[in-house]
PDB file of C-alpha atoms in Angstrom:
ATOM      1  CA  MET A  16      -0.042   0.037  -0.032  1.00 57.00           C
ATOM      2  CA  ALA A  17       1.017   3.508  -0.662  1.00 60.00           C
ATOM      3  CA  PRO A  18       1.889   5.868   2.199  1.00 70.00           C
ATOM      4  CA  GLY A  19      -1.285   7.307   3.706  1.00 72.00           C
ATOM      5  CA  GLU A  20      -3.483   4.375   2.603  1.00 71.00           C
ATOM      6  CA  ARG A  21      -4.973   1.729   4.749  1.00 72.00           C
ATOM      7  CA  LEU A  22      -6.776  -1.617   4.437  1.00 71.00           C
ATOM      8  CA  ILE A  23     -10.415  -1.352   5.534  1.00 70.00           C
ATOM      9  CA  ARG A  24     -11.543  -4.793   4.283  1.00 70.00           C
ATOM     10  CA  ALA A  25     -10.795  -6.935   1.352  1.00 71.00           C
ATOM     11  CA  SER A  26     -12.685  -5.524  -1.676  1.00 65.00           C
ATOM     12  CA  SER A  27     -14.116  -9.064  -2.197  1.00 66.00           C
ATOM     13  CA  ALA A  28     -15.627  -9.242   1.245  1.00 67.00           C
ATOM     14  CA  PRO A  29     -18.821  -7.060   0.894  1.00 71.00           C
ATOM     15  CA  GLN A  30     -21.841  -8.916  -0.830  1.00 85.00           C
ATOM     16  CA  ASP A  31     -23.404  -7.099  -3.809  1.00 88.00           C
ATOM     17  CA  ALA A  32     -26.078  -4.673  -2.435  1.00 90.00           C
ATOM     18  CA  GLY A  33     -25.350  -6.010   1.007  1.00 90.00           C
ATOM     19  CA  THR A  34     -24.316  -4.413   4.316  1.00 92.00           C
ATOM     20  CA  GLY A  35     -21.906  -1.571   3.989  1.00 93.00           C
ATOM     21  CA  VAL A  36     -18.558  -1.132   5.684  1.00 91.00           C
ATOM     22  CA  ARG A  37     -18.269   1.922   7.861  1.00 93.00           C
ATOM     23  CA  PHE A  38     -15.085   3.698   8.395  1.00 93.00           C
ATOM     24  CA  GLU A  39     -13.695   7.216   9.072  1.00 93.00           C
ATOM     25  CA  VAL A  40     -11.741   9.489   6.724  1.00 93.00           C
ATOM     26  CA  GLU A  41     -10.121  13.034   7.000  1.00 93.00           C
ATOM     27  CA  TYR A  42     -12.281  15.468   5.219  1.00 94.00           C
ATOM     28  CA  PHE A  43     -10.967  19.082   4.985  1.00 95.00           C
ATOM     29  CA  GLY A  44      -8.810  18.229   7.977  1.00 95.00           C
ATOM     30  CA  ASP A  45     -11.479  16.837  10.146  1.00 96.00           C
ATOM     31  CA  PRO A  46     -12.568  13.289  10.837  1.00 96.00           C
ATOM     32  CA  ALA A  47     -15.799  12.290   8.725  1.00 96.00           C
ATOM     33  CA  PRO A  48     -17.741   9.140   8.758  1.00 96.00           C
ATOM     34  CA  ALA A  49     -17.639   7.244   5.384  1.00 95.00           C
ATOM     35  CA  PHE A  50     -18.741   3.910   4.142  1.00 95.00           C
ATOM     36  CA  ALA A  51     -18.262   1.427   1.304  1.00 93.00           C
ATOM     37  CA  VAL A  52     -20.660  -0.906  -0.534  1.00 93.00           C
ATOM     38  CA  ARG A  53     -20.567  -3.180  -3.326  1.00 92.00           C
ATOM     39  CA  TYR A  54     -23.066  -2.819  -6.190  1.00 93.00           C
ATOM     40  CA  ALA A  55     -23.093  -4.336  -9.620  1.00 92.00           C
ATOM     41  CA  GLY A  56     -19.842  -6.054  -8.799  1.00 90.00           C
ATOM     42  CA  ARG A  57     -17.847  -2.857  -8.003  1.00 90.00           C
ATOM     43  CA  VAL A  58     -16.995  -1.305  -4.640  1.00 90.00           C
ATOM     44  CA  HIS A  59     -18.008   2.292  -4.126  1.00 92.00           C
ATOM     45  CA  GLY A  60     -17.066   4.659  -1.232  1.00 93.00           C
ATOM     46  CA  TYR A  61     -18.957   7.613   0.046  1.00 95.00           C
ATOM     47  CA  LEU A  62     -19.076  10.046   2.856  1.00 96.00           C
ATOM     48  CA  ASN A  63     -21.637   9.046   5.314  1.00 97.00           C
ATOM     49  CA  ARG A  64     -23.640  12.290   5.335  1.00 95.00           C
ATOM     50  CA  CYS A  65     -26.799  13.473   3.591  1.00 92.00           C
ATOM     51  CA  ALA A  66     -26.557  16.382   1.567  1.00 90.00           C
ATOM     52  CA  HIS A  67     -30.207  17.753   2.653  1.00 92.00           C
ATOM     53  CA  VAL A  68     -30.375  16.789   6.320  1.00 92.00           C
ATOM     54  CA  ALA A  69     -27.534  16.670   8.898  1.00 90.00           C
ATOM     55  CA  MET A  70     -27.562  12.825   9.540  1.00 94.00           C
ATOM     56  CA  GLU A  71     -25.795   9.820   8.396  1.00 95.00           C
ATOM     57  CA  LEU A  72     -27.163   7.680   5.638  1.00 94.00           C
ATOM     58  CA  ASP A  73     -27.485   4.135   7.133  1.00 93.00           C
ATOM     59  CA  TRP A  74     -30.991   3.750   8.465  1.00 89.00           C
ATOM     60  CA  ARG A  75     -29.659   0.794  10.629  1.00 90.00           C
ATOM     61  CA  ALA A  76     -25.999   0.165  11.251  1.00 89.00           C
ATOM     62  CA  GLY A  77     -24.419  -0.687   7.927  1.00 92.00           C
ATOM     63  CA  GLU A  78     -27.734  -0.677   6.118  1.00 95.00           C
ATOM     64  CA  PHE A  79     -27.541   1.913   3.223  1.00 94.00           C
ATOM     65  CA  PHE A  80     -29.681   0.217   0.586  1.00 94.00           C
ATOM     66  CA  ASP A  81     -33.540   0.469   0.286  1.00 93.00           C
ATOM     67  CA  LEU A  82     -35.616  -2.791   0.908  1.00 91.00           C
ATOM     68  CA  ALA A  83     -35.371  -3.644  -2.650  1.00 94.00           C
ATOM     69  CA  ARG A  84     -31.510  -3.527  -2.321  1.00 93.00           C
ATOM     70  CA  ARG A  85     -31.391  -1.368  -5.367  1.00 93.00           C
ATOM     71  CA  ASP A  86     -30.849   2.187  -4.365  1.00 93.00           C
ATOM     72  CA  LEU A  87     -29.088   3.871  -1.696  1.00 91.00           C
ATOM     73  CA  ILE A  88     -31.102   5.906   0.660  1.00 85.00           C
TER      74      ILE A  88
END
């Protein structure tokens, strides 16, 4: 791994549209919650914050997809 990188979890571990992996990143010099999910065979990472309301996106710990497991909420 390059300097400043860290292993969160093996990229093959998350199931497609399954539970996300929560972790923390530095965002503009401050710690910020983030998460990674697998969808359509690829891993995607996001800041864990809603752009509309000051809240995190997982409606239950690690649950970021809707009940149909198709869309992030």
